Coordinates of C-alpha atoms and ligand atoms in Angstrom, one line a residue:
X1 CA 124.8 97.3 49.8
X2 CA 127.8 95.1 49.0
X3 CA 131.1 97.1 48.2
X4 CA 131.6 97.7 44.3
X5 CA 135.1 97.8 43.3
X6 CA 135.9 100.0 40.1
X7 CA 139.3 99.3 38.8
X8 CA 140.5 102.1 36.3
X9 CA 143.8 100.6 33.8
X10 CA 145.5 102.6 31.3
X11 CA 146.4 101.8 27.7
X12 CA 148.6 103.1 24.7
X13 CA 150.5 105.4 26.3
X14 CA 151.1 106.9 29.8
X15 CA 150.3 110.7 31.3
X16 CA 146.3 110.0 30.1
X17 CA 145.2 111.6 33.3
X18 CA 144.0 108.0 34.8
X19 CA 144.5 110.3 38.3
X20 CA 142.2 112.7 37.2
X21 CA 139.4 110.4 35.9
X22 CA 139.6 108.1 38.7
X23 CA 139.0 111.2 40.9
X24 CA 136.0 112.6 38.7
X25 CA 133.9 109.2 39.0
X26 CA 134.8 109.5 43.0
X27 CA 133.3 112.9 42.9
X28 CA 130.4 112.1 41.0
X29 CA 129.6 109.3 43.1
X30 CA 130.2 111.2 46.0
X31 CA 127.9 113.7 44.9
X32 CA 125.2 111.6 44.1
X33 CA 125.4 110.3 47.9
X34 CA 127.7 107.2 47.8
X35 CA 130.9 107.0 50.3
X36 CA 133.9 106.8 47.9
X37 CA 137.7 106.2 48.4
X38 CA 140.4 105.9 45.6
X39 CA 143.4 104.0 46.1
X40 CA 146.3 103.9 43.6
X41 CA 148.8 100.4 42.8
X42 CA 151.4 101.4 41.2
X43 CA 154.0 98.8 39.6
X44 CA 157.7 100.0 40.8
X45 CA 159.7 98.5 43.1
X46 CA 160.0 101.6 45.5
X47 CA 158.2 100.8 48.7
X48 CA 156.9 104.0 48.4
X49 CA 157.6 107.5 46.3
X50 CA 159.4 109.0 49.4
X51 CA 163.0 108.4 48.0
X52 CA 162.3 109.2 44.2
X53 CA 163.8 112.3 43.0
X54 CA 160.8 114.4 41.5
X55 CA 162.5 114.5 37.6
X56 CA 160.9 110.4 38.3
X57 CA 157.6 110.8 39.2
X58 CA 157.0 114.5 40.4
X59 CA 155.6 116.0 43.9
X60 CA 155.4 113.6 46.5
X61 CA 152.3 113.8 48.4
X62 CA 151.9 113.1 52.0
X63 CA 148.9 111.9 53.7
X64 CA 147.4 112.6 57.0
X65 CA 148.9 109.3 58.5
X66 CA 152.5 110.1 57.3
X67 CA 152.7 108.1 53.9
X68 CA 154.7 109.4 51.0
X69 CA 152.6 108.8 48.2
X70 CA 152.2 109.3 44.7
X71 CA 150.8 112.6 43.1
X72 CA 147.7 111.3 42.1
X73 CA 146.7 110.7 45.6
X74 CA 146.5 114.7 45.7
X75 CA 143.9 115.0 43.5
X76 CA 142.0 112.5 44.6
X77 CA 141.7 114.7 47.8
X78 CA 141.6 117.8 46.0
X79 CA 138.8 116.6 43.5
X80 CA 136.5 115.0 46.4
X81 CA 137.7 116.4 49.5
X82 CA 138.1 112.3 51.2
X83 CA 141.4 112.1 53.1
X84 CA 143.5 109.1 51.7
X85 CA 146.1 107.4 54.1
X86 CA 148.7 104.8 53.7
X87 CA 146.4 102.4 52.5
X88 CA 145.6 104.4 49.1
X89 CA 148.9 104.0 47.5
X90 CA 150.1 100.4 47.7
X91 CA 154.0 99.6 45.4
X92 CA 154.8 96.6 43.7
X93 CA 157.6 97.0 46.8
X94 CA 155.1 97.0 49.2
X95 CA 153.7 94.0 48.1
X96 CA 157.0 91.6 47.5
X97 CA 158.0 93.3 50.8
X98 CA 154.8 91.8 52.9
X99 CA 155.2 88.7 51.1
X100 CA 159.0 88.1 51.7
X101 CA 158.1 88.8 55.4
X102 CA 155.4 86.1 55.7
X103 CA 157.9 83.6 54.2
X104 CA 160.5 84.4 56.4
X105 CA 158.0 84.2 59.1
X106 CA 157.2 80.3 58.2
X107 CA 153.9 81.5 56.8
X108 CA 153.6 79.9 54.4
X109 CA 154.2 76.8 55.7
X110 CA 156.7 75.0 53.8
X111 CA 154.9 76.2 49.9
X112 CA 157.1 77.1 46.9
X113 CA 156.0 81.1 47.3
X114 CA 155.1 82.3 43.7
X115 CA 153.7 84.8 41.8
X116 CA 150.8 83.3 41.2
X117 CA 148.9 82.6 43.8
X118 CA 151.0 84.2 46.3
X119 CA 151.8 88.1 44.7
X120 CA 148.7 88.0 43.3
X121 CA 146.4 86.7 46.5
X122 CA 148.5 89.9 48.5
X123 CA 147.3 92.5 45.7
X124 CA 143.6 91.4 46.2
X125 CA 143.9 91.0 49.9
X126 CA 145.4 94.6 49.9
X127 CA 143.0 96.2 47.0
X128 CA 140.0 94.2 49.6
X129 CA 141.1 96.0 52.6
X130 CA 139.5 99.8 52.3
X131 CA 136.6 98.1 50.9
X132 CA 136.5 95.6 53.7
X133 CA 136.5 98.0 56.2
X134 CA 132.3 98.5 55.5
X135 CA 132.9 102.4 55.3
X136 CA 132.6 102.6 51.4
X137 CA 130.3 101.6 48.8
X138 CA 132.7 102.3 46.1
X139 CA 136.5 101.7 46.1
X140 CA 138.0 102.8 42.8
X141 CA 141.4 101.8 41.9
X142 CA 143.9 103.0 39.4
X143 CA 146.0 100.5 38.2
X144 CA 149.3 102.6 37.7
X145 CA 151.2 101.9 34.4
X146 CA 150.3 100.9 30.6
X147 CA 148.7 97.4 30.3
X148 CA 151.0 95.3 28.1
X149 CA 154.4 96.7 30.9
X150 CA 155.6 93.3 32.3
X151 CA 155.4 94.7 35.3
X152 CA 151.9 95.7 35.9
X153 CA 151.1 92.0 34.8
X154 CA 150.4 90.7 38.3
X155 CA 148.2 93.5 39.0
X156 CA 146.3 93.0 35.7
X157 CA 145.6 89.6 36.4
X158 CA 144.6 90.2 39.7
X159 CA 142.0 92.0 38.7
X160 CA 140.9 89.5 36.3
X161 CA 140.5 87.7 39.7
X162 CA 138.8 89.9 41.3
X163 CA 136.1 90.6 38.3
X164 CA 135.4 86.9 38.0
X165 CA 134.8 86.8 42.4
X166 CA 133.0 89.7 42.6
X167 CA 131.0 89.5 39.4
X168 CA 128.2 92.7 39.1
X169 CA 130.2 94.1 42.3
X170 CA 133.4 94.7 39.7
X171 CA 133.3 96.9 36.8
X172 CA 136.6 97.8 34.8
X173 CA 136.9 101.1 33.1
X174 CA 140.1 101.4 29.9
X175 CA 141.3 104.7 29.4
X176 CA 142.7 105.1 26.3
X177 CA 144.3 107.5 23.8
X178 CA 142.9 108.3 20.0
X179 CA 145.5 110.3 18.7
X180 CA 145.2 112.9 16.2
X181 CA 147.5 112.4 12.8
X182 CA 147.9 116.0 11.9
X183 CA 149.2 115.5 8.6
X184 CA 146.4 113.3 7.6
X185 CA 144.0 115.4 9.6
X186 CA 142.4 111.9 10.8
X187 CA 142.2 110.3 14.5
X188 CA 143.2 107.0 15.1
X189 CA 141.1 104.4 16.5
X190 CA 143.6 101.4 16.0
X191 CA 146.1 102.0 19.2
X192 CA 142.4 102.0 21.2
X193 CA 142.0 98.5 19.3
X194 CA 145.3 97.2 20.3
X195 CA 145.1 98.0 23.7
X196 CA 141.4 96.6 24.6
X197 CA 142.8 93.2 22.7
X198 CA 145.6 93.7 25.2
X199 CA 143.7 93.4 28.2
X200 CA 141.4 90.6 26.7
X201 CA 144.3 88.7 26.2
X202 CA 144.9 88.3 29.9
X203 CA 141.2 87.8 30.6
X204 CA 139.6 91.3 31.0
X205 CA 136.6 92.7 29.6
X206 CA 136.2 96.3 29.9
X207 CA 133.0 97.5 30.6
X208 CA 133.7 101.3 30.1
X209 CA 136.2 102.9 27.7
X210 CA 136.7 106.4 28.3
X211 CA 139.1 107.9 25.3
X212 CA 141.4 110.8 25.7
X213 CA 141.6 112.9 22.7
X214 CA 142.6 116.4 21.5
X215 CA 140.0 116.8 19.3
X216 CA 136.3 115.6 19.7
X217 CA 135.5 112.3 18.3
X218 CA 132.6 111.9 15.9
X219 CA 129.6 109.2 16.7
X220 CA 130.4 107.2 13.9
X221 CA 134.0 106.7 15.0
X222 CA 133.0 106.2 18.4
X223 CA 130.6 103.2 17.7
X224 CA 133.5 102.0 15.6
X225 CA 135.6 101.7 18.5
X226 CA 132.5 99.7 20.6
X227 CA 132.2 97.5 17.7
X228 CA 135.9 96.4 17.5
X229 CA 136.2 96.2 21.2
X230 CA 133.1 94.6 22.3
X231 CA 131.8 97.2 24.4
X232 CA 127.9 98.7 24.3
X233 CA 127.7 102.0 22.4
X234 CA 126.7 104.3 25.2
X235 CA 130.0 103.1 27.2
X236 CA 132.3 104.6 24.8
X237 CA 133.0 108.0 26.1
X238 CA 135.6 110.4 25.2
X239 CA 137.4 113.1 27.3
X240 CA 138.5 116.1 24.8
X241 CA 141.5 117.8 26.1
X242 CA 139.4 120.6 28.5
X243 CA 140.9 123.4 29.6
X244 CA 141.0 123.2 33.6
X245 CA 141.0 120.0 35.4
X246 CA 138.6 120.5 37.3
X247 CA 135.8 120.9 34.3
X248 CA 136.5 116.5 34.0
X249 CA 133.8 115.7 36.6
X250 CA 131.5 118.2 34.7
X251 CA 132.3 116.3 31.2
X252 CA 132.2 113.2 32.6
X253 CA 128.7 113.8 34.0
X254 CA 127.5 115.7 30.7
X255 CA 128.6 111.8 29.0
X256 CA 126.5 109.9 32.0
X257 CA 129.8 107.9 33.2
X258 CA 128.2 108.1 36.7
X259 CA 125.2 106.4 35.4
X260 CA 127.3 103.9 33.2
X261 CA 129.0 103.0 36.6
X262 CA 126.0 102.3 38.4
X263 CA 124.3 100.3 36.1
X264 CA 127.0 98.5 35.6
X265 CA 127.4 97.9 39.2
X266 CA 123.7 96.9 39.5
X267 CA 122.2 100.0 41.0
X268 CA 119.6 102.1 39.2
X269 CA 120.2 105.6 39.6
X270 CA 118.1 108.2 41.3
X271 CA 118.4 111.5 40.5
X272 CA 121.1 113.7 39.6
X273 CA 124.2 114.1 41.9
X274 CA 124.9 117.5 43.9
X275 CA 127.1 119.6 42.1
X276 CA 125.8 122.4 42.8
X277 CA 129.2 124.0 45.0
X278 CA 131.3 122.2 42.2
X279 CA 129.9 124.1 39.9
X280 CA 130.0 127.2 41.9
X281 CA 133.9 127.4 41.8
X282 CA 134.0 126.4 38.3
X283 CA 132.2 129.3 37.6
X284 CA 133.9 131.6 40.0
X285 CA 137.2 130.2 37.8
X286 CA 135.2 130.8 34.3
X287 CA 134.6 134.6 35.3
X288 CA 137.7 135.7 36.8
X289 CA 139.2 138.4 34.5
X290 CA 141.6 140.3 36.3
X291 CA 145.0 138.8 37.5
X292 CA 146.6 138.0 39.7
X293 CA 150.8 137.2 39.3
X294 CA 152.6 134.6 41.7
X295 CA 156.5 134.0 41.4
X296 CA 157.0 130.4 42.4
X297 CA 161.0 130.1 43.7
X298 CA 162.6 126.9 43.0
X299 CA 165.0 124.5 40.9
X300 CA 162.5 122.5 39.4
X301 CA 160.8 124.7 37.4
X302 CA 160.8 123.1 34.3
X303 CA 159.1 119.9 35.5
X304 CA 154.8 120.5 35.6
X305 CA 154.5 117.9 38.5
X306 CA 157.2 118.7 40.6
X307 CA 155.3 121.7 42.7
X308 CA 151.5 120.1 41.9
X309 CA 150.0 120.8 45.5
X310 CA 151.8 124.1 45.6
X311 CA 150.2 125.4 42.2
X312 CA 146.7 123.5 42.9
X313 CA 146.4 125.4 46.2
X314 CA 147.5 128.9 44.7
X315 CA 144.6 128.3 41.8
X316 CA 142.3 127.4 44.1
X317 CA 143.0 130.3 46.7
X318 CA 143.0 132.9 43.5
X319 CA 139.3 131.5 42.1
X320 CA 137.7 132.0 45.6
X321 CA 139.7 135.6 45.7
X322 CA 137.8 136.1 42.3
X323 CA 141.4 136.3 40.0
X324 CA 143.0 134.5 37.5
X325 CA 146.4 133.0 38.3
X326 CA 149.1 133.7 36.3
X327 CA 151.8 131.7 37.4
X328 CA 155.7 132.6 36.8
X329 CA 158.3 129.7 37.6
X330 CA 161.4 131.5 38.9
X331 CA 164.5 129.3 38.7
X332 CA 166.6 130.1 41.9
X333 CA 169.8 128.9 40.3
X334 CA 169.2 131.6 37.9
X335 CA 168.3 133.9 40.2
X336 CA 171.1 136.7 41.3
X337 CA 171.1 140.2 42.8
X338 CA 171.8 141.7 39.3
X339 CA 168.9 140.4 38.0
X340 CA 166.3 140.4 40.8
X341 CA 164.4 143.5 40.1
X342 CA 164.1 142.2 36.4
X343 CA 162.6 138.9 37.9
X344 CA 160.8 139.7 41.0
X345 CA 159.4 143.4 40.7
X346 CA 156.5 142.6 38.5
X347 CA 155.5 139.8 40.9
X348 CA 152.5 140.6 43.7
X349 CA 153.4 137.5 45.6
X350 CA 156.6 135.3 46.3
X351 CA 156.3 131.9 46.9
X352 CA 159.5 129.6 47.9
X353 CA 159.4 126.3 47.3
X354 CA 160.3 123.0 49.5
X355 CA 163.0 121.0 48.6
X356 CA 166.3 119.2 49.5
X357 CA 169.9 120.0 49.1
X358 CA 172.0 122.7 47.8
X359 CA 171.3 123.1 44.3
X360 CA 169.6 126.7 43.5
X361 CA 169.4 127.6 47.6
X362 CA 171.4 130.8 47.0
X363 CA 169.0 131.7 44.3
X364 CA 166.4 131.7 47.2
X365 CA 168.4 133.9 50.0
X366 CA 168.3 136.4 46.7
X367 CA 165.0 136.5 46.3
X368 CA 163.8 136.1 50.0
X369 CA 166.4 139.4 50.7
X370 CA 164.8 141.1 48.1
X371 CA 161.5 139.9 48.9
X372 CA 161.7 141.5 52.7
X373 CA 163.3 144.6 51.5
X374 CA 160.5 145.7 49.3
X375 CA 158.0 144.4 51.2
X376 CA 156.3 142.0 48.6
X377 CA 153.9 139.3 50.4
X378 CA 156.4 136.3 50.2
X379 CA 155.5 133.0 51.9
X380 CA 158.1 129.9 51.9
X381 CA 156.7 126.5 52.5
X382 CA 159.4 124.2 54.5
X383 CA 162.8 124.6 52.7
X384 CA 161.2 127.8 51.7
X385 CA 160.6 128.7 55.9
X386 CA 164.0 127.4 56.6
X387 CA 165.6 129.8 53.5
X388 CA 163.7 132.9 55.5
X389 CA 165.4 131.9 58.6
X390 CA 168.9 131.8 57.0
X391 CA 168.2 135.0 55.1
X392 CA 167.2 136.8 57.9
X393 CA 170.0 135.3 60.4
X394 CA 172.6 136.6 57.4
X395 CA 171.4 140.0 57.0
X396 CA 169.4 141.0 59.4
X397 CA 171.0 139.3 62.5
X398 CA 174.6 140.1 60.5
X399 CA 175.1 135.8 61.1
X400 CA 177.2 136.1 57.6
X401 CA 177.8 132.2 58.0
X402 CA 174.5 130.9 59.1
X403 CA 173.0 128.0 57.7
X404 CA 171.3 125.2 58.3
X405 CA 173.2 121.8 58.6
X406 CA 171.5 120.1 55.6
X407 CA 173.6 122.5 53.3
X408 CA 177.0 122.8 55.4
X409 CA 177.2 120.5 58.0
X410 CA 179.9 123.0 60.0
X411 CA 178.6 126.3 59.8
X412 CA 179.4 128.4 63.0
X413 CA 175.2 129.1 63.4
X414 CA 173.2 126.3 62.5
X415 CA 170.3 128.4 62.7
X416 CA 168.2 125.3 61.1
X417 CA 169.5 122.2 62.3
X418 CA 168.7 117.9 62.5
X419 CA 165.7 116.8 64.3
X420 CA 166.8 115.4 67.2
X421 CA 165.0 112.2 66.5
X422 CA 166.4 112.6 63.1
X423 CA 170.3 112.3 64.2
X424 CA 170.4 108.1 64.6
X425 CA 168.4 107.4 61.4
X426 CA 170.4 105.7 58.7
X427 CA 167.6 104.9 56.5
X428 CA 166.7 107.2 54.5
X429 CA 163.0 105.7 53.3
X430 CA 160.0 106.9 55.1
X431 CA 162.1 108.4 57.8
X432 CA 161.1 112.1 58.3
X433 CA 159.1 113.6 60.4
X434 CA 155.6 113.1 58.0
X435 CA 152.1 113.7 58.1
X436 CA 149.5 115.4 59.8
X437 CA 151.4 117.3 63.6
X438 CA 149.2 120.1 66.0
X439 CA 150.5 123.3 65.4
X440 CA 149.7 126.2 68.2
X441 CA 149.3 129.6 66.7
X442 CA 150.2 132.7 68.7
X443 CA 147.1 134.7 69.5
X444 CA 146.4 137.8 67.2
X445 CA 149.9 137.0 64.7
X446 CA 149.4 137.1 60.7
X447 CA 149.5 133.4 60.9
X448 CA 147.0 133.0 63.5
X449 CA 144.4 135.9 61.5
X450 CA 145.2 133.7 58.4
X451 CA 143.4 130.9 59.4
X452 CA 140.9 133.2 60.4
X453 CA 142.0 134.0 63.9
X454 CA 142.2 130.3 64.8
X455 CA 145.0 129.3 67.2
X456 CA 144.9 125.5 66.7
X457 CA 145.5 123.9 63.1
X458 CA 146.9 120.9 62.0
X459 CA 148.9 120.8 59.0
X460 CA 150.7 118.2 57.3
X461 CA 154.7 118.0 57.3
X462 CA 158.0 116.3 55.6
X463 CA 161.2 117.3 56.9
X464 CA 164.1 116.3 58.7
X465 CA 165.5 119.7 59.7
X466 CA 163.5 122.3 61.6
X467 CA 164.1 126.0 63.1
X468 CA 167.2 125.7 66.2
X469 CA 165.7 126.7 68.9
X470 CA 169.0 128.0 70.6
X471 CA 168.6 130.8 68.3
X472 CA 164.8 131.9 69.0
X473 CA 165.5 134.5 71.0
X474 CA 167.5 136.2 68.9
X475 CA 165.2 136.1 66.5
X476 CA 162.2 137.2 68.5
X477 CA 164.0 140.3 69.4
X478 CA 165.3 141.0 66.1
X479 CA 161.7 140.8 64.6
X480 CA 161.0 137.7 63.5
X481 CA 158.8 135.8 65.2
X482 CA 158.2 132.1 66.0
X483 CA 154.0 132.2 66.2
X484 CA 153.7 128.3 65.7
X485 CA 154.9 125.6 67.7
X486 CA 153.8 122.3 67.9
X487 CA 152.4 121.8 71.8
X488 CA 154.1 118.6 72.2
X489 CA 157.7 119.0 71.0
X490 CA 157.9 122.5 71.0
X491 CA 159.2 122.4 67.4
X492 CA 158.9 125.8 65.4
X493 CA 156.2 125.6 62.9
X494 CA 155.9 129.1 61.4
X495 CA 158.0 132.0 61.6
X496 CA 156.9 135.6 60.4
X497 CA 157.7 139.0 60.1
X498 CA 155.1 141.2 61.9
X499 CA 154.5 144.7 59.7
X500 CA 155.1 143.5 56.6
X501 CA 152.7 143.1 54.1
X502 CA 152.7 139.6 54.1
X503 CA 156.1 137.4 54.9
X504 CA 155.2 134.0 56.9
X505 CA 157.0 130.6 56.7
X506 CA 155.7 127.4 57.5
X507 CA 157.6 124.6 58.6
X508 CA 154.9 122.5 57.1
X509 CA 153.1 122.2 53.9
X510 CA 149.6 123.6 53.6
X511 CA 149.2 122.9 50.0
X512 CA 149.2 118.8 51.0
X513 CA 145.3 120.0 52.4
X514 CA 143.7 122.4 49.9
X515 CA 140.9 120.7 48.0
X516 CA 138.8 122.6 45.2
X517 CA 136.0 122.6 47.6
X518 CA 137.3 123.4 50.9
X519 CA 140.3 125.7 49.9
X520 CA 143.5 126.4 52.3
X521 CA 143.2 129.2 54.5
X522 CA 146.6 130.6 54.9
X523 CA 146.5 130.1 50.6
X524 CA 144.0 132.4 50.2
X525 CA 145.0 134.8 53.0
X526 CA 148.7 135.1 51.0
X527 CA 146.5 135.6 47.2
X528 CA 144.5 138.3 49.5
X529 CA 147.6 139.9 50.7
X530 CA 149.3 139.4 46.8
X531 CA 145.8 141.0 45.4
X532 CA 145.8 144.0 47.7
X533 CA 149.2 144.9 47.1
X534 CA 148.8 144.5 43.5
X535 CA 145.7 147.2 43.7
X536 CA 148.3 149.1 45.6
X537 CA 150.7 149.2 42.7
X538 CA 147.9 149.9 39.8
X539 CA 146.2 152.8 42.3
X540 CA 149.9 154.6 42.6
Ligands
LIG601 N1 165.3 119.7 53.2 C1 164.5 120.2 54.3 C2 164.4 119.2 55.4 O1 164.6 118.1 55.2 C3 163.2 120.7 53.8 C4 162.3 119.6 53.2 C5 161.1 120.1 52.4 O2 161.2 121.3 51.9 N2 160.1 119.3 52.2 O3 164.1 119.6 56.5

């Protein structure tokens, strides 16, 4: 079968959870049998999300192949379990950037190089390029932005283009917002109106409106909203505000989107799709009672996005481990020794986050000292590994001054130091050491029973600074020990402290790989590790 493109815009407001939609068709689809990618366009100028501070556009997620991409690219893996790569998540930078090349390059041969056809011909040749690969039968993409910004104009109209070339191969899905008047106690169908006009104006039809809601939007008002925007009855859906993510695919399904988007596309479907392990963990998440508490470490606590792998891959390890997650954000530049124990003893786990630079970093030596003194399973994620390696070096090596370079560029023990491919690099987009590296697990270590006694993973990294191997030795002997290294450079992967409870580092980021249906190991080894402990405490 030809490749049917599904383009997914967003009207009325942003934060409508186009991500999360997008990524419940692609699992439905998938489920039903179809081979499925989603690819995100997003309208900055950024070449990519690498260099954006997270209070701009939260996590940055990394793919296998090394791109820094937007967050929604996360739960396009973690809802369908497809690996995305740098061809999922193409920037109105991107774009201008290939453009402005070919032009300098005499490419165009002497043309006036425009926006339309030029900008416009490189979004479709880019949207085309998954598709044209022949390894999908659907390629979904989310149009980033509200129709109506000027700058997700080009994009819009290149889909127009696309629609009218590919004809029953195309189909456009709106999401929109029906807000609820609380004073008035009535929802609102007229921003729904305004925006479908919107995207008329410029030529495009939707086929499907899906409407995000609060509350649950009667019949009546939902064939209101088909008549006024020209779409058939049954393709008016609404998603009510549900209380886990992962029940969208489920409500989607319940509303026959699936089946909308295959008619639609020309294809008559057979069947229902495979949910059955879907449902399974939706399940084990509906039934958990008992708890389980996990203090996240970091400076960025106050913004939901920033740590969205980190807290997907904790909720996900603590449904298979048959608990609920209660999840506390502990701000590490509030954190001090005075009030530690206030902060950290009701904790069963201690995670430390990534991150870059100085702010809240002494917050983190507080709670990692505290952390290894009363034995709490505590496991820090790159910036997190590199704060254990400090910590320890300070108190345990008595290295008072230790540090790594990123945060004073003349301690005396640079115990975490510059790549040294990382020392000539001026440019500071796309630059770090990213994406998937081999890491070689030392036989019988926590890390290597983890992953289930494996001694090969591959995990997927961001970082310029890494674990100074002048100091290993010291280390080893003092009792923390280096048990992952990648086989090629030698770089120090994971640190830990053999005979605790639970106190690993990883130089990478696991979280990047957790998916709802195949679950990170080393995540649900820590929530194992924070469970028992936490039957520990109740039983004494
Ligand atoms: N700032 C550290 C580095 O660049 C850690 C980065 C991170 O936590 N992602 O090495």
């Amino acid at each position: 079968m030809d490749t049917k493109y599904i383009f997914v815009t967003g009207g009325v407001v942003s934060s409508l959870g186009k991500g999360i939609i997008s990524s419940s068709l692609a699992n439905l689809l998938k489920a039903r049998g179809y081979r499925v990618t989603i690819q995100k366009f997003d309208p900055y100028i950024n070449i990519d999300p690498g260099t954006l501070n997270p209070y701009e556009h939260g996590e940055c997620y990394v793919t296998v192949d090394g791109h820094e991409a937007d967050l929604d690219l996360g739960h396009y893996e973690r809802f369908t379990d497809i690996q995305t790569t740098r061809a999922n998540n193409v920037t109105t930078g991107r774009i201008y950037q290939s453009v402005i090349d070919k032009e300098r390059r005499g490419d165009y041969l002497g043309k006036t190089v425009q926006i339309v056809p030029h900008i416009t011909d490189e979004i479709k040749r880019n949207v085309k390029m998954l598709g044209n690969t022949g390894k999908f039968d659907f390629v979904i993409t989310e149009i980033g932005g509200t129709v109506g910004d000027i700058e997700s104009l080009p994009f819009i109209e290149s889909v127009r283009q696309l629609r009218w070339e590919l004809g029953d191969d195309c189909v456009c899905l709106h999401l929109t917002y029906v807000p609820y008047i609380r004073a008035a106690k009535e929802l609102k169908t007229k921003p729904t109106q305004h925006s479908v006009k919107q995207l008329q104006e410029v030529g495009i039809q939707p086929d499907i409106l899906v409407l995000r809601t609060e509350k649950v939007i009667p019949p009546d008002m939902l064939h209101k909203i088909a008549r006024f925007c020209n779409v058939a009855p049954e393709a008016v859906i609404q998603s009510v505000d549900a209380p886990s993510i992962y029940e969208v695919p489920v409500m989607m399904h319940a509303q026959h989107l699936d089946e909308l988007v295959l008619r639609k596309a020309g294809i008559e479907p057979q069947g229902e799709p495979h949910m059955e392990p879907w449902l399974d963990f939706l399940s084990k998440m509906k039934s958990a009672e008992d708890v389980v508490t996990i203090g996240l470490v970091g400076k960025y606590v106050e913004l939901q996005d920033a740590y969205k792998s980190i807290n997907e891959a904790l909720f996900q390890a603590a449904t298979y481990n048959g608990r609920r997650l209660d999840l506390r954000y502990i701000h590490s530049e509030r954190l001090t020794d005075a009030n530690a124990d206030e902060l950290l003893s009701p904790l069963d786990g201690v995670i430390v986050a990534p991150g870059f630079g100085q702010r809240g970093i002494e917050g983190k030596f507080v709670a990692l000292r505290w952390c290894r003194e009363h034995d709490v399973p505590t496991f820090g994620i790159c910036l997190g590994m590199q704060c254990m390696v400090i910590e320890f070096a300070r108190n345990v090596l008595g290295l008072h001054e230790a540090n790594s370079t990123e945060m004073n560029p003349s301690t005396p023990h640079p115990v975490i130091d510059l790549m040294e491919g990382q020392k000539t690099i001026c440019n500071m987009g796309g630059t770090m050491r990213l994406g998937a590296y081999d890491c070689a697990l030392r036989e019988g270590s926590a890390a290597s029973r983890a992953y289930g006694g494996a001694t090969h993973v591959s995990e997927r990294h961001r970082h310029r600074f890494e674990f100074n191997s002048d100091y290993r030795s010291r280390f080893e002997e003092a009792g923390m020990k280096c048990v992952g290294e990648n086989p090629a450079s030698s770089l120090v992967e994971v640190v830990e402290i053999p005979g605790k409870r639970w106190y690993i580092g990883t130089q990478y980021h696991p979280e990047y790989s957790s998916t709802v249906l195949s679950p990170n190991p080393i995540f649900l080894s820590f929530l194992r590790a924070a469970i028992a402990y936490r039957d520990e405490k109740h039983e004494s």
